[in-house]
């Protein structure tokens, strides 16, 4: 009779999950015993980095990523990264080793007391099998739960003495299971939505990360062109759902109630596809919608539809819905929106580059299909203005704003998309949260180009301080960090680029390398 260990690896192999992101402890060693040769283990030196790499891998591959954490302490270390994974609908299958069953009740060292409660509410489902025989079924449920819409992380705590136990006569049945999701609105629902779009005088389209995740970018372009719609990207977007050089593209909506309403002014119908309505951040109260405007929300997440404060919603697969909707739409006679003008030139400082000029250099030299993993929160608008993104899966950003995403996620994305060049653009404050990711980059020779924008301060926090009229708060500056020295200490080559010419040279060098390169760019504050 097969062991729990054997059936689990058969299950993972059948589901195409052969990469394990982890940081092991004693509770995890029995799972890792006899690690199969056709599997790959990616070690991170901190569980936040482990979860961040897995997050990037899952988002870029479109498949579940397997994470192995160490008991309660390791789970706790990963929780910050889980906030981003939760809001980006990242299908992470997180396992954590538990003490031997007979030692849990006495709360021995490394016992994870009430383990299923620990990661909530940042997981879709959390469980500890009641007996060893239930482990393979529980892991099967975890994989399918993470993959079904709305996607998201799941968590399974597994006692370490379960792995050598017999799995039971029917354990192999879970290995062969497949679950598929089909969610298309009814013809009546599609006709009602088409009537509203065809009849609107001045409609507007807002697109979110689910469009990119469901590879519906091309359908969104066809929708915008047929109806001649101005297209905004939803606030705090973690992916790029629409080509940024298309004439319909207007930019990214601000993450504030009054700011969004100002951009919606004059439009009678707002159609939001694949995004929450809305992900606000800055407290700037106002009306949710301008007078005379109606809103329709198309989403695959019933929870997002239910909690929206306004508008009607249609819950279904975004790709299937747009594909079924397009034949019902009439070609508009409105003028196609005029392309946005080129942004104004920016001036560099003495030994410091304007972020705009960093992004202009990237846009000029990076491959057309480059993937950007960005975590410089004070430069979001500048980046979207200046960098052309034409292809699906070209942009990833922390969905919840939890710092420490950029460096590890860039590595995970590069592992998932080895045929495309990944460029991480990370602020100095963000990079410091997950600097040990550089060790993993060096050890696995992950050829991402990692650009650190070093302005010596928490730039986004400075912006909030101005907005909130707080001019005397301590702890907003982070001077004196030498990222080149840190990189070299972890085994990653590094270059300091304090001029546009030096940045161009370093970037060209990094794009030609088969290993990681860190480029530290001193920048002006925004």
PDB file of C-alpha atoms in Angstrom, residues 264-506:
ATOM      1  CA  UNK A 264     -15.710  59.660 -14.432  1.00  0.00           C
ATOM      2  CA  UNK A 265     -17.394  63.048 -14.751  1.00  0.00           C
ATOM      3  CA  UNK A 266     -19.361  63.452 -17.985  1.00  0.00           C
ATOM      4  CA  UNK A 267     -19.742  59.729 -18.661  1.00  0.00           C
ATOM      5  CA  UNK A 268     -23.200  58.176 -18.488  1.00  0.00           C
ATOM      6  CA  UNK A 269     -22.040  54.541 -18.267  1.00  0.00           C
ATOM      7  CA  UNK A 270     -18.945  53.184 -16.549  1.00  0.00           C
ATOM      8  CA  UNK A 271     -18.114  49.543 -17.332  1.00  0.00           C
ATOM      9  CA  UNK A 272     -15.609  47.957 -14.945  1.00  0.00           C
ATOM     10  CA  UNK A 273     -14.144  44.639 -16.062  1.00  0.00           C
ATOM     11  CA  UNK A 274     -11.913  42.399 -13.966  1.00  0.00           C
ATOM     12  CA  UNK A 275     -11.303  44.774 -11.061  1.00  0.00           C
ATOM     13  CA  UNK A 276     -12.870  45.573  -7.693  1.00  0.00           C
ATOM     14  CA  UNK A 277     -15.135  48.619  -7.577  1.00  0.00           C
ATOM     15  CA  UNK A 278     -12.845  50.171  -6.401  1.00  0.00           C
ATOM     16  CA  UNK A 279      -9.601  49.611  -4.473  1.00  0.00           C
ATOM     17  CA  UNK A 280      -9.356  52.940  -2.673  1.00  0.00           C
ATOM     18  CA  UNK A 281      -6.304  53.932  -0.664  1.00  0.00           C
ATOM     19  CA  UNK A 282      -5.925  57.648   0.007  1.00  0.00           C
ATOM     20  CA  UNK A 283      -8.738  59.087   2.148  1.00  0.00           C
ATOM     21  CA  UNK A 284     -10.320  61.711  -0.082  1.00  0.00           C
ATOM     22  CA  UNK A 285     -14.092  61.389   0.430  1.00  0.00           C
ATOM     23  CA  UNK A 286     -16.717  62.321  -2.094  1.00  0.00           C
ATOM     24  CA  UNK A 287     -19.531  60.851  -4.199  1.00  0.00           C
ATOM     25  CA  UNK A 288     -18.890  57.370  -5.519  1.00  0.00           C
ATOM     26  CA  UNK A 289     -20.305  58.279  -8.940  1.00  0.00           C
ATOM     27  CA  UNK A 290     -20.909  61.615 -10.644  1.00  0.00           C
ATOM     28  CA  UNK A 291     -24.515  62.664 -11.218  1.00  0.00           C
ATOM     29  CA  UNK A 292     -26.131  60.908 -14.165  1.00  0.00           C
ATOM     30  CA  UNK A 293     -23.619  58.049 -14.320  1.00  0.00           C
ATOM     31  CA  UNK A 294     -24.433  54.365 -14.027  1.00  0.00           C
ATOM     32  CA  UNK A 295     -21.942  51.541 -13.435  1.00  0.00           C
ATOM     33  CA  UNK A 296     -21.807  47.926 -14.575  1.00  0.00           C
ATOM     34  CA  UNK A 297     -19.301  45.547 -13.047  1.00  0.00           C
ATOM     35  CA  UNK A 298     -18.087  42.355 -14.805  1.00  0.00           C
ATOM     36  CA  UNK A 299     -16.037  40.135 -12.494  1.00  0.00           C
ATOM     37  CA  UNK A 300     -15.197  36.553 -11.701  1.00  0.00           C
ATOM     38  CA  UNK A 301     -15.197  37.266  -7.970  1.00  0.00           C
ATOM     39  CA  UNK A 302     -18.630  37.152  -6.320  1.00  0.00           C
ATOM     40  CA  UNK A 303     -17.195  38.691  -3.157  1.00  0.00           C
ATOM     41  CA  UNK A 304     -15.923  41.734  -5.053  1.00  0.00           C
ATOM     42  CA  UNK A 305     -19.305  42.090  -6.731  1.00  0.00           C
ATOM     43  CA  UNK A 306     -21.185  41.878  -3.436  1.00  0.00           C
ATOM     44  CA  UNK A 307     -19.132  44.452  -1.538  1.00  0.00           C
ATOM     45  CA  UNK A 308     -19.093  47.171  -4.217  1.00  0.00           C
ATOM     46  CA  UNK A 309     -20.891  50.313  -2.953  1.00  0.00           C
ATOM     47  CA  UNK A 310     -22.613  51.081  -6.262  1.00  0.00           C
ATOM     48  CA  UNK A 311     -23.571  49.709  -9.661  1.00  0.00           C
ATOM     49  CA  UNK A 312     -24.891  46.452 -11.081  1.00  0.00           C
ATOM     50  CA  UNK A 313     -22.695  43.356 -11.393  1.00  0.00           C
ATOM     51  CA  UNK A 314     -22.407  40.335 -13.641  1.00  0.00           C
ATOM     52  CA  UNK A 315     -20.380  37.489 -12.146  1.00  0.00           C
ATOM     53  CA  UNK A 316     -18.724  35.106 -14.560  1.00  0.00           C
ATOM     54  CA  UNK A 317     -15.481  34.249 -16.283  1.00  0.00           C
ATOM     55  CA  UNK A 318     -14.106  37.525 -17.664  1.00  0.00           C
ATOM     56  CA  UNK A 319     -12.612  36.027 -20.827  1.00  0.00           C
ATOM     57  CA  UNK A 320     -15.711  33.993 -21.653  1.00  0.00           C
ATOM     58  CA  UNK A 321     -18.002  36.938 -20.906  1.00  0.00           C
ATOM     59  CA  UNK A 322     -16.149  39.383 -23.174  1.00  0.00           C
ATOM     60  CA  UNK A 323     -15.897  36.781 -25.918  1.00  0.00           C
ATOM     61  CA  UNK A 324     -19.650  36.118 -25.773  1.00  0.00           C
ATOM     62  CA  UNK A 325     -20.498  39.834 -25.490  1.00  0.00           C
ATOM     63  CA  UNK A 326     -18.605  41.144 -28.517  1.00  0.00           C
ATOM     64  CA  UNK A 327     -20.958  39.736 -31.218  1.00  0.00           C
ATOM     65  CA  UNK A 328     -23.823  41.685 -29.592  1.00  0.00           C
ATOM     66  CA  UNK A 329     -22.073  45.052 -29.821  1.00  0.00           C
ATOM     67  CA  UNK A 330     -22.548  47.540 -32.632  1.00  0.00           C
ATOM     68  CA  UNK A 331     -19.694  49.428 -34.236  1.00  0.00           C
ATOM     69  CA  UNK A 332     -19.737  52.939 -32.785  1.00  0.00           C
ATOM     70  CA  UNK A 333     -19.546  56.032 -34.979  1.00  0.00           C
ATOM     71  CA  UNK A 334     -17.800  58.007 -32.235  1.00  0.00           C
ATOM     72  CA  UNK A 335     -14.292  59.271 -32.893  1.00  0.00           C
ATOM     73  CA  UNK A 336     -11.520  57.080 -31.549  1.00  0.00           C
ATOM     74  CA  UNK A 337      -9.917  58.818 -28.553  1.00  0.00           C
ATOM     75  CA  UNK A 338      -6.758  60.744 -29.362  1.00  0.00           C
ATOM     76  CA  UNK A 339      -3.544  59.210 -28.066  1.00  0.00           C
ATOM     77  CA  UNK A 340      -2.100  60.783 -24.947  1.00  0.00           C
ATOM     78  CA  UNK A 341       0.640  63.357 -25.541  1.00  0.00           C
ATOM     79  CA  UNK A 342       4.212  62.481 -24.687  1.00  0.00           C
ATOM     80  CA  UNK A 343       5.040  63.428 -21.086  1.00  0.00           C
ATOM     81  CA  UNK A 344       7.260  66.427 -20.422  1.00  0.00           C
ATOM     82  CA  UNK A 345      10.994  66.091 -20.063  1.00  0.00           C
ATOM     83  CA  UNK A 346      12.473  65.828 -16.570  1.00  0.00           C
ATOM     84  CA  UNK A 347      15.724  67.166 -15.187  1.00  0.00           C
ATOM     85  CA  UNK A 348      18.229  65.064 -13.271  1.00  0.00           C
ATOM     86  CA  UNK A 349      19.996  66.254 -10.134  1.00  0.00           C
ATOM     87  CA  UNK A 350      23.679  66.153  -9.256  1.00  0.00           C
ATOM     88  CA  UNK A 351      24.458  62.429  -9.155  1.00  0.00           C
ATOM     89  CA  UNK A 352      20.744  61.586  -8.940  1.00  0.00           C
ATOM     90  CA  UNK A 353      18.356  60.694 -11.753  1.00  0.00           C
ATOM     91  CA  UNK A 354      14.767  61.765 -12.071  1.00  0.00           C
ATOM     92  CA  UNK A 355      12.621  58.591 -11.963  1.00  0.00           C
ATOM     93  CA  UNK A 356      11.065  59.705 -15.269  1.00  0.00           C
ATOM     94  CA  UNK A 357      14.468  59.463 -16.952  1.00  0.00           C
ATOM     95  CA  UNK A 358      15.089  56.026 -15.470  1.00  0.00           C
ATOM     96  CA  UNK A 359      11.835  54.844 -17.027  1.00  0.00           C
ATOM     97  CA  UNK A 360      12.583  56.532 -20.358  1.00  0.00           C
ATOM     98  CA  UNK A 361      15.877  54.620 -20.459  1.00  0.00           C
ATOM     99  CA  UNK A 362      14.086  51.369 -19.679  1.00  0.00           C
ATOM    100  CA  UNK A 363      11.535  52.029 -22.392  1.00  0.00           C
ATOM    101  CA  UNK A 364      14.252  52.708 -24.938  1.00  0.00           C
ATOM    102  CA  UNK A 365      16.473  49.697 -24.195  1.00  0.00           C
ATOM    103  CA  UNK A 366      14.334  46.905 -22.734  1.00  0.00           C
ATOM    104  CA  UNK A 367      12.997  44.145 -25.007  1.00  0.00           C
ATOM    105  CA  UNK A 368       9.516  44.806 -26.361  1.00  0.00           C
ATOM    106  CA  UNK A 369       8.135  41.844 -24.411  1.00  0.00           C
ATOM    107  CA  UNK A 370       9.973  42.614 -21.157  1.00  0.00           C
ATOM    108  CA  UNK A 371       8.153  41.866 -17.933  1.00  0.00           C
ATOM    109  CA  UNK A 372       8.268  44.544 -15.256  1.00  0.00           C
ATOM    110  CA  UNK A 373       7.899  43.663 -11.588  1.00  0.00           C
ATOM    111  CA  UNK A 374       7.470  46.996  -9.902  1.00  0.00           C
ATOM    112  CA  UNK A 375       7.498  47.981  -6.259  1.00  0.00           C
ATOM    113  CA  UNK A 376       8.316  51.667  -6.167  1.00  0.00           C
ATOM    114  CA  UNK A 377       4.994  52.952  -4.954  1.00  0.00           C
ATOM    115  CA  UNK A 378       5.790  56.657  -5.221  1.00  0.00           C
ATOM    116  CA  UNK A 379       6.469  56.421  -8.975  1.00  0.00           C
ATOM    117  CA  UNK A 380       3.423  54.471 -10.178  1.00  0.00           C
ATOM    118  CA  UNK A 381       1.918  57.219 -12.338  1.00  0.00           C
ATOM    119  CA  UNK A 382       5.272  58.201 -13.842  1.00  0.00           C
ATOM    120  CA  UNK A 383       6.010  54.592 -14.786  1.00  0.00           C
ATOM    121  CA  UNK A 384       2.661  54.042 -16.543  1.00  0.00           C
ATOM    122  CA  UNK A 385       3.134  57.283 -18.492  1.00  0.00           C
ATOM    123  CA  UNK A 386       6.568  56.417 -19.814  1.00  0.00           C
ATOM    124  CA  UNK A 387       6.893  52.654 -20.252  1.00  0.00           C
ATOM    125  CA  UNK A 388       5.228  50.860 -23.155  1.00  0.00           C
ATOM    126  CA  UNK A 389       3.634  47.561 -22.220  1.00  0.00           C
ATOM    127  CA  UNK A 390       2.142  45.788 -25.211  1.00  0.00           C
ATOM    128  CA  UNK A 391       1.903  42.124 -24.273  1.00  0.00           C
ATOM    129  CA  UNK A 392      -0.140  40.175 -21.712  1.00  0.00           C
ATOM    130  CA  UNK A 393       1.694  39.385 -18.497  1.00  0.00           C
ATOM    131  CA  UNK A 394       4.010  42.403 -18.755  1.00  0.00           C
ATOM    132  CA  UNK A 395       3.514  43.973 -15.319  1.00  0.00           C
ATOM    133  CA  UNK A 396       3.183  42.851 -11.710  1.00  0.00           C
ATOM    134  CA  UNK A 397       2.688  45.109  -8.698  1.00  0.00           C
ATOM    135  CA  UNK A 398       1.883  44.314  -5.021  1.00  0.00           C
ATOM    136  CA  UNK A 399      -1.896  44.112  -4.853  1.00  0.00           C
ATOM    137  CA  UNK A 400      -2.150  45.023  -1.172  1.00  0.00           C
ATOM    138  CA  UNK A 401       0.768  47.429  -0.886  1.00  0.00           C
ATOM    139  CA  UNK A 402       2.646  45.202   1.543  1.00  0.00           C
ATOM    140  CA  UNK A 403       6.343  45.945   1.119  1.00  0.00           C
ATOM    141  CA  UNK A 404       8.811  43.186   0.254  1.00  0.00           C
ATOM    142  CA  UNK A 405       7.083  41.945  -2.916  1.00  0.00           C
ATOM    143  CA  UNK A 406       9.349  43.275  -5.657  1.00  0.00           C
ATOM    144  CA  UNK A 407      12.661  41.414  -5.353  1.00  0.00           C
ATOM    145  CA  UNK A 408      11.310  37.898  -4.648  1.00  0.00           C
ATOM    146  CA  UNK A 409       8.376  38.238  -7.055  1.00  0.00           C
ATOM    147  CA  UNK A 410      10.770  39.249  -9.850  1.00  0.00           C
ATOM    148  CA  UNK A 411      12.698  36.024  -9.294  1.00  0.00           C
ATOM    149  CA  UNK A 412       9.523  33.930  -9.270  1.00  0.00           C
ATOM    150  CA  UNK A 413       8.266  35.562 -12.468  1.00  0.00           C
ATOM    151  CA  UNK A 414      11.614  34.959 -14.171  1.00  0.00           C
ATOM    152  CA  UNK A 415      11.542  31.282 -13.165  1.00  0.00           C
ATOM    153  CA  UNK A 416       8.029  30.982 -14.610  1.00  0.00           C
ATOM    154  CA  UNK A 417       8.847  32.899 -17.824  1.00  0.00           C
ATOM    155  CA  UNK A 418      12.453  32.043 -18.727  1.00  0.00           C
ATOM    156  CA  UNK A 419      11.901  33.031 -22.372  1.00  0.00           C
ATOM    157  CA  UNK A 420      11.156  36.671 -21.442  1.00  0.00           C
ATOM    158  CA  UNK A 421      13.364  39.208 -19.692  1.00  0.00           C
ATOM    159  CA  UNK A 422      12.220  40.248 -16.230  1.00  0.00           C
ATOM    160  CA  UNK A 423      13.176  43.680 -14.942  1.00  0.00           C
ATOM    161  CA  UNK A 424      12.499  44.438 -11.304  1.00  0.00           C
ATOM    162  CA  UNK A 425      12.005  48.105 -10.438  1.00  0.00           C
ATOM    163  CA  UNK A 426      12.092  48.359  -6.660  1.00  0.00           C
ATOM    164  CA  UNK A 427      12.370  51.231  -4.207  1.00  0.00           C
ATOM    165  CA  UNK A 428      15.065  51.256  -1.560  1.00  0.00           C
ATOM    166  CA  UNK A 429      12.544  50.975   1.261  1.00  0.00           C
ATOM    167  CA  UNK A 430      10.768  48.048  -0.398  1.00  0.00           C
ATOM    168  CA  UNK A 431      14.000  46.244  -1.267  1.00  0.00           C
ATOM    169  CA  UNK A 432      15.152  46.288   2.344  1.00  0.00           C
ATOM    170  CA  UNK A 433      12.179  44.151   3.391  1.00  0.00           C
ATOM    171  CA  UNK A 434      13.290  41.214   1.238  1.00  0.00           C
ATOM    172  CA  UNK A 435      16.986  41.781   0.559  1.00  0.00           C
ATOM    173  CA  UNK A 436      17.821  38.113   1.204  1.00  0.00           C
ATOM    174  CA  UNK A 437      16.119  37.310  -2.096  1.00  0.00           C
ATOM    175  CA  UNK A 438      19.451  38.258  -3.673  1.00  0.00           C
ATOM    176  CA  UNK A 439      20.957  35.074  -2.253  1.00  0.00           C
ATOM    177  CA  UNK A 440      18.353  32.971  -4.076  1.00  0.00           C
ATOM    178  CA  UNK A 441      18.948  34.962  -7.260  1.00  0.00           C
ATOM    179  CA  UNK A 442      22.661  34.185  -7.095  1.00  0.00           C
ATOM    180  CA  UNK A 443      22.365  30.524  -6.094  1.00  0.00           C
ATOM    181  CA  UNK A 444      19.889  29.659  -8.858  1.00  0.00           C
ATOM    182  CA  UNK A 445      21.442  32.051 -11.420  1.00  0.00           C
ATOM    183  CA  UNK A 446      18.085  33.691 -12.091  1.00  0.00           C
ATOM    184  CA  UNK A 447      18.850  36.205 -14.871  1.00  0.00           C
ATOM    185  CA  UNK A 448      16.575  39.032 -13.768  1.00  0.00           C
ATOM    186  CA  UNK A 449      17.767  42.639 -13.928  1.00  0.00           C
ATOM    187  CA  UNK A 450      17.034  44.212 -10.544  1.00  0.00           C
ATOM    188  CA  UNK A 451      16.950  48.008 -10.471  1.00  0.00           C
ATOM    189  CA  UNK A 452      16.930  49.661  -7.040  1.00  0.00           C
ATOM    190  CA  UNK A 453      15.671  53.254  -7.025  1.00  0.00           C
ATOM    191  CA  UNK A 454      17.526  54.695  -4.034  1.00  0.00           C
ATOM    192  CA  UNK A 455      16.155  58.044  -2.917  1.00  0.00           C
ATOM    193  CA  UNK A 456      16.908  57.534   0.784  1.00  0.00           C
ATOM    194  CA  UNK A 457      13.314  57.897   1.916  1.00  0.00           C
ATOM    195  CA  UNK A 458       9.926  56.220   1.985  1.00  0.00           C
ATOM    196  CA  UNK A 459       8.648  58.233  -0.975  1.00  0.00           C
ATOM    197  CA  UNK A 460       5.017  57.115  -0.873  1.00  0.00           C
ATOM    198  CA  UNK A 461       4.883  57.801   2.843  1.00  0.00           C
ATOM    199  CA  UNK A 462       6.265  61.288   2.210  1.00  0.00           C
ATOM    200  CA  UNK A 463       3.363  61.841  -0.181  1.00  0.00           C
ATOM    201  CA  UNK A 464       0.853  60.736   2.434  1.00  0.00           C
ATOM    202  CA  UNK A 465       2.492  62.987   5.006  1.00  0.00           C
ATOM    203  CA  UNK A 466       1.894  65.952   2.716  1.00  0.00           C
ATOM    204  CA  UNK A 467      -1.690  64.872   2.045  1.00  0.00           C
ATOM    205  CA  UNK A 468      -2.418  64.413   5.755  1.00  0.00           C
ATOM    206  CA  UNK A 469      -0.584  67.600   6.797  1.00  0.00           C
ATOM    207  CA  UNK A 470       1.896  65.666   8.953  1.00  0.00           C
ATOM    208  CA  UNK A 471       5.208  67.461   8.541  1.00  0.00           C
ATOM    209  CA  UNK A 472       7.015  66.296  11.666  1.00  0.00           C
ATOM    210  CA  UNK A 473       6.710  62.476  11.681  1.00  0.00           C
ATOM    211  CA  UNK A 474       9.924  60.551  12.435  1.00  0.00           C
ATOM    212  CA  UNK A 475      11.057  57.413  10.631  1.00  0.00           C
ATOM    213  CA  UNK A 476      10.415  58.491   7.052  1.00  0.00           C
ATOM    214  CA  UNK A 477      14.013  58.430   5.807  1.00  0.00           C
ATOM    215  CA  UNK A 478      16.307  55.439   5.193  1.00  0.00           C
ATOM    216  CA  UNK A 479      19.719  56.912   4.309  1.00  0.00           C
ATOM    217  CA  UNK A 480      23.077  55.195   4.127  1.00  0.00           C
ATOM    218  CA  UNK A 481      22.205  51.882   2.443  1.00  0.00           C
ATOM    219  CA  UNK A 482      24.794  50.565  -0.038  1.00  0.00           C
ATOM    220  CA  UNK A 483      22.823  48.153  -2.216  1.00  0.00           C
ATOM    221  CA  UNK A 484      25.803  47.329  -4.422  1.00  0.00           C
ATOM    222  CA  UNK A 485      27.728  46.119  -1.374  1.00  0.00           C
ATOM    223  CA  UNK A 486      24.724  44.142  -0.140  1.00  0.00           C
ATOM    224  CA  UNK A 487      24.298  42.501  -3.534  1.00  0.00           C
ATOM    225  CA  UNK A 488      27.941  41.525  -3.738  1.00  0.00           C
ATOM    226  CA  UNK A 489      27.734  40.076  -0.242  1.00  0.00           C
ATOM    227  CA  UNK A 490      24.936  37.767  -1.394  1.00  0.00           C
ATOM    228  CA  UNK A 491      26.803  36.835  -4.595  1.00  0.00           C
ATOM    229  CA  UNK A 492      25.026  39.102  -7.109  1.00  0.00           C
ATOM    230  CA  UNK A 493      27.008  41.377  -9.401  1.00  0.00           C
ATOM    231  CA  UNK A 494      26.090  45.040  -9.015  1.00  0.00           C
ATOM    232  CA  UNK A 495      26.560  48.369 -10.761  1.00  0.00           C
ATOM    233  CA  UNK A 496      26.042  51.907  -9.508  1.00  0.00           C
ATOM    234  CA  UNK A 497      24.336  54.092 -12.138  1.00  0.00           C
ATOM    235  CA  UNK A 498      24.362  57.757 -11.138  1.00  0.00           C
ATOM    236  CA  UNK A 499      23.876  59.111 -14.665  1.00  0.00           C
ATOM    237  CA  UNK A 500      21.711  58.215 -17.650  1.00  0.00           C
ATOM    238  CA  UNK A 501      24.797  57.046 -19.531  1.00  0.00           C
ATOM    239  CA  UNK A 502      25.850  54.768 -16.681  1.00  0.00           C
ATOM    240  CA  UNK A 503      22.312  53.392 -16.412  1.00  0.00           C
ATOM    241  CA  UNK A 504      22.178  52.651 -20.133  1.00  0.00           C
ATOM    242  CA  UNK A 505      25.532  50.826 -19.986  1.00  0.00           C
ATOM    243  CA  UNK A 506      24.542  48.792 -16.949  1.00  0.00           C
TER     244      UNK A 506
END
